[in-house]
Structure formats: structure tokens, C-alpha cells
Tab-separated table of C-alpha atoms in Angstrom:
chain	number	residue	atom	x	y	z
A	1434	MET	CA	-29.331	0.489	-37.205
A	1435	PRO	CA	-30.764	-1.009	-34.159
A	1436	ALA	CA	-30.881	0.172	-31.112
A	1437	GLN	CA	-29.294	-2.785	-28.612
A	1438	THR	CA	-30.118	-2.605	-24.791
A	1439	LEU	CA	-27.637	-1.987	-22.808
A	1440	ASP	CA	-27.420	-6.198	-21.768
A	1441	ALA	CA	-27.673	-6.921	-25.891
A	1442	PHE	CA	-24.894	-4.319	-26.265
A	1443	PHE	CA	-22.057	-6.570	-24.139
A	1444	ARG	CA	-23.474	-9.525	-25.399
A	1445	SER	CA	-22.315	-8.554	-28.797
A	1446	LEU	CA	-19.294	-7.186	-27.628
A	1447	THR	CA	-17.820	-10.159	-26.504
A	1448	LYS	CA	-19.408	-12.453	-29.307
A	1449	GLY	CA	-18.717	-10.952	-32.313
A	1450	ALA	CA	-16.431	-7.980	-34.153
A	1451	PRO	CA	-17.784	-4.589	-32.807
A	1452	ALA	CA	-19.643	-1.990	-34.567
A	1453	ARG	CA	-18.243	0.921	-36.767
A	1454	ALA	CA	-19.995	3.497	-34.424
A	1455	TYR	CA	-21.785	3.339	-30.712
A	1456	TYR	CA	-23.749	6.221	-30.128
A	1457	PHE	CA	-24.790	6.378	-25.807
A	1458	HIS	CA	-27.064	8.669	-24.477
A	1459	GLY	CA	-29.244	8.816	-21.460
A	1460	PRO	CA	-29.205	9.931	-17.882
A	1461	GLU	CA	-26.475	7.128	-16.827
A	1462	ASP	CA	-23.386	8.447	-17.805
A	1463	LEU	CA	-21.167	5.635	-15.078
A	1464	LEU	CA	-23.020	2.484	-17.465
A	1465	LYS	CA	-21.668	4.871	-20.676
A	1466	ASP	CA	-18.163	5.027	-18.640
A	1467	GLU	CA	-18.199	1.424	-18.259
A	1468	ALA	CA	-19.581	0.437	-21.952
A	1469	LEU	CA	-16.733	2.351	-23.343
A	1470	ARG	CA	-14.193	0.569	-21.027
A	1471	ALA	CA	-15.867	-3.052	-22.456
A	1472	ILE	CA	-15.104	-1.156	-26.127
A	1473	ILE	CA	-11.749	-0.261	-25.228
A	1474	ASP	CA	-10.680	-4.123	-23.812
A	1475	ARG	CA	-12.125	-5.419	-26.624
A	1476	VAL	CA	-11.002	-3.940	-29.436
A	1477	LEU	CA	-7.505	-2.225	-27.889
A	1478	ASP	CA	-4.216	-4.029	-27.070
A	1479	PRO	CA	-3.507	-2.697	-24.158
A	1480	SER	CA	0.875	-2.172	-24.726
A	1481	LEU	CA	-0.714	-0.352	-28.017
A	1482	ARG	CA	-3.424	1.613	-26.183
A	1483	ASP	CA	-1.958	5.181	-26.638
A	1484	PHE	CA	-1.403	4.976	-30.179
A	1485	ASN	CA	-5.010	3.995	-31.410
A	1486	LEU	CA	-7.146	5.470	-28.313
A	1487	ASP	CA	-8.428	9.145	-29.338
A	1488	GLN	CA	-10.958	11.265	-27.114
A	1489	HIS	CA	-12.285	14.339	-27.610
A	1490	SER	CA	-15.273	16.551	-26.970
A	1491	ALA	CA	-17.167	16.797	-30.152
A	1492	GLY	CA	-17.942	20.729	-29.642
A	1493	GLN	CA	-14.106	21.607	-30.113
A	1494	LEU	CA	-13.539	19.953	-33.344
A	1495	ASP	CA	-14.216	21.482	-36.696
A	1496	ALA	CA	-14.874	19.558	-39.670
A	1497	ASP	CA	-11.822	18.805	-40.784
A	1498	SER	CA	-10.531	17.560	-38.051
A	1499	LEU	CA	-13.235	15.321	-36.992
A	1500	PHE	CA	-13.103	13.616	-40.516
A	1501	ALA	CA	-9.311	13.265	-40.341
A	1502	LEU	CA	-9.416	11.492	-36.534
A	1503	CYS	CA	-11.929	9.205	-37.978
A	1504	THR	CA	-10.241	8.218	-40.605
A	1505	THR	CA	-6.205	8.336	-39.296
A	1506	LEU	CA	-5.059	4.274	-39.701
A	1507	PRO	CA	-4.534	2.434	-36.761
A	1508	MET	CA	-0.642	1.727	-35.460
A	1509	MET	CA	0.095	-1.866	-35.918
A	1510	ALA	CA	-3.102	-2.616	-34.963
A	1511	GLU	CA	-6.291	-3.912	-36.733
A	1512	ARG	CA	-8.738	-1.289	-34.852
A	1513	ARG	CA	-8.577	2.234	-33.337
A	1514	VAL	CA	-11.196	3.763	-31.376
A	1515	VAL	CA	-12.231	7.616	-31.429
A	1516	VAL	CA	-14.776	8.595	-28.680
A	1517	LEU	CA	-16.724	11.716	-29.058
A	1518	ARG	CA	-17.871	12.641	-25.836
A	1519	GLU	CA	-21.043	15.768	-25.428
A	1520	VAL	CA	-22.128	14.857	-28.844
A	1521	GLU	CA	-25.293	17.019	-28.309
A	1522	ALA	CA	-22.801	20.198	-28.451
A	1523	LEU	CA	-22.672	19.117	-31.815
A	1524	LYS	CA	-26.397	20.760	-32.775
A	1525	ARG	CA	-24.982	24.415	-32.572
A	1526	LYS	CA	-22.572	23.667	-34.960
A	1527	PRO	CA	-24.227	22.564	-38.475
A	1528	LYS	CA	-21.546	22.005	-40.606
A	1529	VAL	CA	-19.055	19.138	-37.858
A	1530	ARG	CA	-22.963	17.821	-37.755
A	1531	ALA	CA	-23.137	17.118	-41.359
A	1532	ALA	CA	-19.747	16.244	-42.022
A	1533	LEU	CA	-20.376	13.414	-38.633
A	1534	LEU	CA	-23.256	12.486	-40.287
A	1535	GLY	CA	-22.100	11.845	-43.809
A	1536	TYR	CA	-18.842	10.449	-41.958
A	1537	LEU	CA	-21.241	7.754	-40.100
A	1538	GLY	CA	-22.966	6.866	-43.675
A	1539	ARG	CA	-19.777	5.288	-45.126
A	1540	PRO	CA	-17.520	4.714	-42.045
A	1541	ALA	CA	-14.272	3.592	-42.207
A	1542	PRO	CA	-13.564	-0.238	-41.671
A	1543	ASP	CA	-10.659	-0.145	-39.248
A	1544	THR	CA	-12.220	3.128	-36.793
A	1545	VAL	CA	-14.535	2.182	-34.250
A	1546	LEU	CA	-16.377	5.078	-33.272
A	1547	VAL	CA	-17.730	5.769	-29.902
A	1548	LEU	CA	-20.626	8.666	-29.736
A	1549	ILE	CA	-21.571	9.720	-26.157
A	1550	GLN	CA	-24.189	12.112	-25.386
A	1551	GLY	CA	-23.886	14.296	-22.030
A	1552	SER	CA	-26.878	13.179	-19.148
A	1553	ASN	CA	-27.902	16.704	-19.013
A	1554	GLU	CA	-29.062	16.421	-22.706
A	1555	GLU	CA	-32.493	14.394	-22.155
A	1556	SER	CA	-33.563	13.600	-25.734
A	1557	GLU	CA	-32.407	10.943	-27.766
A	1558	ASP	CA	-30.788	12.281	-30.957
A	1559	LYS	CA	-32.586	10.392	-33.524
A	1560	ASP	CA	-30.125	10.761	-36.623
A	1561	LEU	CA	-27.174	9.176	-34.674
A	1562	SER	CA	-30.139	6.364	-33.763
A	1563	LYS	CA	-29.862	5.564	-36.961
A	1564	ALA	CA	-26.617	6.409	-38.145
A	1565	ALA	CA	-24.895	3.823	-35.558
A	1566	VAL	CA	-26.228	1.123	-33.182
A	1567	ALA	CA	-28.221	2.900	-29.983
A	1568	VAL	CA	-27.696	2.325	-27.208
A	1569	ALA	CA	-29.818	3.696	-24.152
A	1570	CYS	CA	-28.136	4.315	-20.416
A	1571	GLU	CA	-31.633	4.209	-18.009
A	1572	PRO	CA	-31.625	4.369	-14.312
A	1573	LEU	CA	-31.172	0.244	-13.037
A	1574	PRO	CA	-34.233	-1.091	-11.477
A	1575	GLU	CA	-33.342	-2.292	-7.888
A	1576	ASP	CA	-33.044	-5.826	-8.423
A	1577	ARG	CA	-30.313	-4.608	-11.561
A	1578	VAL	CA	-28.382	-2.080	-9.246
A	1579	LEU	CA	-28.137	-4.330	-6.436
A	1580	GLU	CA	-26.256	-6.886	-9.357
A	1581	TRP	CA	-24.368	-3.905	-10.414
A	1582	LEU	CA	-23.378	-2.250	-6.950
A	1583	ASP	CA	-22.469	-6.661	-6.401
A	1584	ARG	CA	-19.809	-6.771	-9.260
A	1585	ARG	CA	-18.051	-3.035	-8.548
A	1586	ALA	CA	-18.253	-4.094	-4.710
A	1587	LYS	CA	-16.287	-7.527	-5.552
A	1588	GLY	CA	-14.131	-5.558	-8.151
A	1589	LEU	CA	-13.314	-3.378	-5.296
A	1590	GLY	CA	-12.136	-6.636	-2.650
A	1591	ILE	CA	-15.521	-6.228	-0.907
A	1592	GLU	CA	-17.138	-8.349	0.538
A	1593	LEU	CA	-20.503	-6.899	0.961
A	1594	PRO	CA	-23.945	-9.104	2.311
A	1595	GLU	CA	-26.871	-8.810	0.491
A	1596	ASP	CA	-29.356	-7.087	3.571
A	1597	ALA	CA	-26.121	-4.456	3.601
A	1598	ALA	CA	-26.040	-4.031	0.234
A	1599	ARG	CA	-29.667	-3.499	-0.113
A	1600	HIS	CA	-30.167	-1.228	2.919
A	1601	LEU	CA	-26.841	0.859	0.416
A	1602	VAL	CA	-29.149	1.346	-2.114
A	1603	ARG	CA	-32.135	2.357	-0.576
A	1604	ALA	CA	-29.791	4.815	2.107
A	1605	VAL	CA	-28.011	6.415	-0.883
A	1606	GLY	CA	-30.392	5.725	-4.264
A	1607	GLY	CA	-30.354	3.774	-6.815
A	1608	GLU	CA	-27.729	6.452	-9.022
A	1609	LEU	CA	-24.940	4.826	-9.688
A	1610	ALA	CA	-22.315	7.690	-9.459
A	1611	SER	CA	-23.099	7.903	-5.802
A	1612	LEU	CA	-22.861	4.673	-4.955
A	1613	ALA	CA	-19.690	4.043	-6.428
A	1614	ALA	CA	-18.262	6.945	-4.396
A	1615	GLU	CA	-19.727	5.168	-0.833
A	1616	LEU	CA	-18.247	1.783	-2.183
A	1617	GLU	CA	-14.510	3.240	-2.349
A	1618	LYS	CA	-14.978	5.111	1.187
A	1619	LEU	CA	-15.743	0.900	2.152
A	1620	ALA	CA	-13.026	0.089	0.115
A	1621	ALA	CA	-10.725	2.193	2.603
A	1622	LEU	CA	-11.899	0.581	5.274
A	1623	PRO	CA	-9.956	-2.168	7.373
A	1624	ALA	CA	-10.941	-5.892	5.187
A	1625	THR	CA	-10.948	-7.171	8.518
A	1626	GLU	CA	-13.917	-4.707	9.989
A	1627	PRO	CA	-17.531	-6.887	8.774
A	1628	LEU	CA	-19.950	-4.832	6.866
A	1629	THR	CA	-23.045	-5.672	8.376
A	1630	VAL	CA	-25.931	-3.150	7.989
A	1631	GLU	CA	-25.996	-1.381	10.944
A	1632	ARG	CA	-22.114	-0.595	9.676
A	1633	VAL	CA	-23.040	0.496	6.949
A	1634	GLY	CA	-26.051	2.632	8.189
A	1635	GLU	CA	-23.319	4.331	10.420
A	1636	LEU	CA	-20.915	4.850	7.013
A	1637	VAL	CA	-23.904	6.323	5.099
A	1638	GLY	CA	-25.916	8.309	7.802
A	1639	VAL	CA	-28.747	6.703	7.047
A	1640	ARG	CA	-29.523	3.854	9.792
A	1641	HIS	CA	-31.558	1.259	8.940
A	1642	GLY	CA	-35.663	1.364	8.888
A	1643	GLU	CA	-34.462	5.152	8.469
A	1644	THR	CA	-34.545	5.704	4.704
A	1645	VAL	CA	-37.553	6.988	2.393
A	1646	LEU	CA	-38.582	3.935	1.539
A	1647	ASP	CA	-39.389	2.832	4.916
A	1648	TRP	CA	-41.484	6.349	5.310
A	1649	ARG	CA	-43.261	5.484	1.833
A	1650	ASP	CA	-44.251	2.041	2.813
A	1651	ALA	CA	-45.226	3.814	6.777
A	1652	VAL	CA	-47.835	6.256	5.259
A	1653	LEU	CA	-48.729	3.282	2.919
A	1654	GLU	CA	-49.723	0.819	5.638
A	1655	ASP	CA	-50.850	3.402	7.879
A	1656	ARG	CA	-48.419	3.337	10.606
A	1657	THR	CA	-49.515	7.164	11.557
A	1658	GLY	CA	-46.732	7.351	14.497
A	1659	PRO	CA	-43.667	5.876	12.676
A	1660	ALA	CA	-44.629	7.678	9.772
A	1661	VAL	CA	-44.592	11.369	11.366
A	1662	ARG	CA	-41.302	10.227	13.650
A	1663	LEU	CA	-39.367	9.429	10.622
A	1664	LEU	CA	-39.279	12.879	9.261
A	1665	GLY	CA	-37.278	13.749	11.602
A	1666	PRO	CA	-34.303	12.004	10.841
A	1667	LEU	CA	-35.024	11.850	6.865
A	1668	LEU	CA	-35.005	15.463	6.436
A	1669	ASP	CA	-31.663	15.456	8.282
A	1670	GLN	CA	-30.091	12.797	5.521
A	1671	PRO	CA	-27.893	14.668	3.322
A	1672	GLY	CA	-30.121	14.697	-0.624
A	1673	ASN	CA	-33.114	14.660	1.026
A	1674	SER	CA	-36.261	17.000	0.563
A	1675	GLY	CA	-39.911	17.528	1.394
A	1676	VAL	CA	-40.452	17.610	-2.405
A	1677	LYS	CA	-38.026	13.896	-2.719
A	1678	LEU	CA	-40.415	12.665	-0.029
A	1679	VAL	CA	-43.970	13.747	-1.721
A	1680	THR	CA	-42.722	12.654	-5.225
A	1681	LEU	CA	-42.051	9.372	-3.963
A	1682	LEU	CA	-45.645	8.968	-1.854
A	1683	GLY	CA	-47.660	10.205	-5.122
A	1684	THR	CA	-45.494	8.390	-7.515
A	1685	THR	CA	-46.439	4.795	-5.322
A	1686	LEU	CA	-49.936	6.209	-4.704
A	1687	ILE	CA	-50.391	6.418	-8.609
A	1688	GLY	CA	-49.495	2.616	-9.156
A	1689	VAL	CA	-51.486	1.556	-6.000
A	1690	GLY	CA	-54.228	3.379	-7.438
A	1691	VAL	CA	-54.312	1.520	-11.100
A	1692	ALA	CA	-53.495	-1.735	-9.083
A	1693	ARG	CA	-56.895	-1.526	-7.407
A	1694	SER	CA	-58.417	-0.838	-10.286
A	1695	TYR	CA	-57.013	-4.006	-11.812
A	1696	HIS	CA	-58.756	-5.981	-8.687
A	1697	ASP	CA	-61.778	-3.910	-9.268
A	1698	ARG	CA	-62.408	-5.486	-12.219
A	1699	ARG	CA	-62.121	-8.487	-10.697
A	1700	LEU	CA	-58.461	-9.520	-11.348
A	1701	ARG	CA	-57.022	-11.919	-8.497
A	1702	GLY	CA	-53.604	-14.344	-8.104
A	1703	LYS	CA	-51.676	-14.717	-11.245
A	1704	SER	CA	-53.988	-12.399	-13.654
A	1705	LEU	CA	-53.377	-9.700	-11.134
A	1706	ASP	CA	-49.782	-9.783	-10.262
A	1707	ASP	CA	-48.884	-10.186	-14.235
A	1708	ALA	CA	-50.923	-7.203	-14.592
A	1709	VAL	CA	-49.199	-5.246	-11.937
A	1710	PHE	CA	-45.793	-6.135	-12.816
A	1711	ALA	CA	-46.456	-5.358	-16.298
A	1712	LEU	CA	-47.629	-2.101	-14.766
A	1713	ILE	CA	-44.047	-1.464	-13.139
A	1714	ARG	CA	-41.996	-2.773	-15.955
A	1715	ARG	CA	-43.711	-0.400	-19.007
A	1716	ASN	CA	-43.127	2.778	-16.504
A	1717	ARG	CA	-39.706	1.953	-15.174
A	1718	VAL	CA	-40.230	4.141	-12.613
A	1719	TYR	CA	-36.805	5.509	-10.827
A	1720	GLY	CA	-36.467	5.024	-7.420
A	1721	LEU	CA	-38.575	2.137	-5.992
A	1722	MET	CA	-37.488	-1.316	-4.732
A	1723	SER	CA	-37.127	-4.426	-6.977
A	1724	TRP	CA	-40.449	-5.143	-9.972
A	1725	GLY	CA	-41.107	-7.802	-7.714
A	1726	GLU	CA	-40.919	-6.343	-4.191
A	1727	GLU	CA	-42.854	-3.128	-5.120
A	1728	LYS	CA	-45.133	-5.358	-6.860
A	1729	GLY	CA	-46.176	-7.218	-3.343
A	1730	ARG	CA	-46.649	-3.936	-1.893
A	1731	TRP	CA	-48.887	-2.704	-4.303
A	1732	ILE	CA	-50.782	-5.894	-4.265
A	1733	ARG	CA	-50.588	-6.211	-0.477
A	1734	TRP	CA	-52.024	-2.793	-0.156
A	1735	ILE	CA	-55.110	-3.044	-2.663
A	1736	PRO	CA	-57.496	-3.783	0.045
A	1737	GLY	CA	-56.824	-0.710	2.420
A	1738	TRP	CA	-56.668	1.698	-0.646
A	1739	PRO	CA	-60.408	1.868	-2.343
A	1740	ALA	CA	-60.564	4.324	-5.280
A	1741	GLU	CA	-61.976	7.099	-3.589
A	1742	ARG	CA	-59.364	6.713	-0.926
A	1743	VAL	CA	-56.177	6.969	-3.727
A	1744	THR	CA	-57.562	10.748	-5.242
A	1745	HIS	CA	-57.538	12.014	-1.766
A	1746	ALA	CA	-54.405	11.589	-0.291
A	1747	LEU	CA	-52.976	12.481	-4.256
A	1748	ARG	CA	-54.976	16.104	-3.464
A	1749	CYS	CA	-53.264	15.865	-0.237
A	1750	VAL	CA	-49.642	15.404	-1.762
A	1751	LEU	CA	-50.647	18.188	-4.383
A	1752	ALA	CA	-51.391	20.708	-1.666
A	1753	ALA	CA	-48.000	19.671	0.159
A	1754	ASP	CA	-46.081	19.379	-3.123
A	1755	ARG	CA	-47.648	23.388	-3.623
A	1756	ALA	CA	-46.759	23.911	0.000
A	1757	LEU	CA	-43.586	23.125	0.079
A	1758	LYS	CA	-42.878	25.166	-3.300
A	1759	GLY	CA	-44.531	28.068	-2.320
A	1760	THR	CA	-41.324	30.582	-1.561
A	1761	THR	CA	-43.622	32.043	1.867
A	1762	ILE	CA	-43.262	28.193	3.436
A	1763	SER	CA	-40.095	26.675	5.408
A	1764	ASP	CA	-41.255	24.278	7.553
A	1765	GLU	CA	-41.000	21.131	5.349
A	1766	ARG	CA	-41.478	18.957	8.507
A	1767	GLY	CA	-44.718	20.641	9.393
A	1768	ILE	CA	-46.694	20.802	5.893
A	1769	LEU	CA	-45.469	16.985	5.980
A	1770	ILE	CA	-46.702	16.028	8.997
A	1771	ASP	CA	-50.413	17.052	8.473
A	1772	MET	CA	-50.503	16.054	4.962
A	1773	VAL	CA	-49.999	12.142	6.950
A	1774	LEU	CA	-52.725	13.144	9.103
A	1775	ARG	CA	-55.303	13.831	6.674
A	1776	MET	CA	-54.320	10.313	5.022
A	1777	ALA	CA	-54.936	9.023	7.844
A	1778	THR	CA	-58.391	10.994	8.923
A	1779	SER	CA	-59.060	9.670	5.159
A	1780	ARG	CA	-58.397	5.649	6.016
A	1781	LEU	CA	-61.091	6.445	8.903
A	1782	ALA	CA	-63.122	8.064	6.874
A	1783	ALA	CA	-62.963	4.797	4.584
A	1784	ALA	CA	-63.620	2.833	7.018
């Protein structure tokens, strides 16, 4: 069956009858849960939901019980929904997997089978993708995360200003489960308390201007003093590490290097804008700003980052990464300060 994007899945679900089988895979488990809720709401009457909804871990079923689940008739309803989680476990149960694929060859017309693969399994199951409507649940770019955050906040009765929402995303990261947990905390606050950028920063423990992206920007913009000063508070924040910082910086440097190569091939104006935007969209790198904002930064940084300097900076990043992962060195801040200063020296050499 043809694969669908997540957006196409939601559109098709509202416009027509559901498919007989869906296969959700990818790293964003929360998006899978939202898709499942949409299917259940679309297919089942709330008053009859308990009679027509079955959820199981695929690895706990044998071939006969799986077939019985999928072919049981709905009770006083047009369809029933069967959810099989952790379908990747069936790779270790060939008989059950064969029974599932056999059923998918001739699925029951009154059953909607939802197959959910765990986020720990990175590879898509090609057989399931052929036999069911496959929907990849990938990390969202920042602009889409902000849209998701706005819908989620409104559902909890939270009025979250755009600047506060943007800071929350940059402080916590784009992982939807982490953002959902922070929203639950915000929802517990008194309704009369305004959620400003400063207040959100206090609640998540990351002040405005002290995110990993703020540090990345300081390094790329040759603001060496702020880049060094930010390392202390950044490394004190939960979830941050030296490896995370150098990974972000290395990813950005590669992107800026490619953007600079476009510039060196005399792309200018709209042609350069389109080429850099296409580069970001094509690679869908997780953890950056919205594609439009990121594109603007990369293009703005081009003049200060000729190819030779990008190459030198990437060597600095690689050396820092190796030192951070070494077993004998534990001074993350010192390693990162040395990296930032070496990169600043390369600017003077390139000038």
C-alpha cells in the first residue's frame, strides 16, 4: 500500500473511511499515540468503545490468538479497532509474523488493525509497509513543533505567548514527550499567572538567552566571550552535555560549509535562499530552529566562514568530541573552551 505522511493520514481520516490496516513507525511515540486516538475517535462510538477496542503487545500473542483478534466481529457497531504494539517483536516469532502477513493479505472488512512499532526500532519493516498504510512518525522541525505545542497548550487551557513557546522549545528541545511533560507543569499553575518568557525560563530551569542554540549562535557569530560564559550554565542544565553541544555545532558547521559552497559557485539572492532551504528540508536535521530561521542564519554566516575556516573548525569539533568521549578526561567545560578559542583563532588567521 502507498505510504502516507502524518499530515496526509489525518486528512484522509477526516475525509473518508479508515484503512483496514495502519503501520506506524519512527522515533516519535507521542505522534503515534495521537494518531491512534484519532483512529479510535473516528471509528468507535464512545458508548461502545470498551466492547470494540482491543490492545495487545504483539510479542505476547501466538498465531491463533492474533488471527482470532483480527477476525472477531464488532459488537453493535460497524467496525472494531485492534491495536498491536511493539510489532518489531514479531521478528523473533516467525510463525506469528507469518500469520500477521497472511491476515494483511486479506484483512477483515470490519476491523481496523493498528500496528505500532516502538521508537527503539529504527528500521522500517518493509513487509508491513507493503501490506498496510505506513505512516512515519519523525521528529518535527521547530515551526511544526510550535504548531503542535500551541494546539496542545490550548487543549490544556494554557495561553502560551509565541515568544514563551519558542523559548520552551529551545530550552527543552523538540522531543514532544518532554514538551508535553512541561506543559502539564504549566497547566498546574494558577490561571491568573501570565506565562512570560521569563516565567517559563524559571519553571524549566533555562533562562532566556541560555539555550544550546544561543551558544551555537555565539560561536558561529564570533562572540567568543559570550560563547565561553554560556558554557557554565549550559552544562549545569539537565540533559545537556559536551557531546550534545559539539554535535549541534558540527551539524551546523557542515550546513554552513555547504551553503558557503553554493555562494562560492556564485548563487545569490533567491537562488541561494532556495538552495539552502532545500538543503535543510532534504536532510531534516533534528534539533535546529525552524527551516526558515535556520536558512537565514546559515546565509548570514556565509561571509565569515570560508571553506578553509569551516574545515579547520570541523577538525576542532572532532578533536573535542574525541576528548569528551575519552575515559581519562572529565573537564567538559575546559575542552569546550579550548575548542571555542581555537575556532576564534582561525577567524584571525582567515582575516
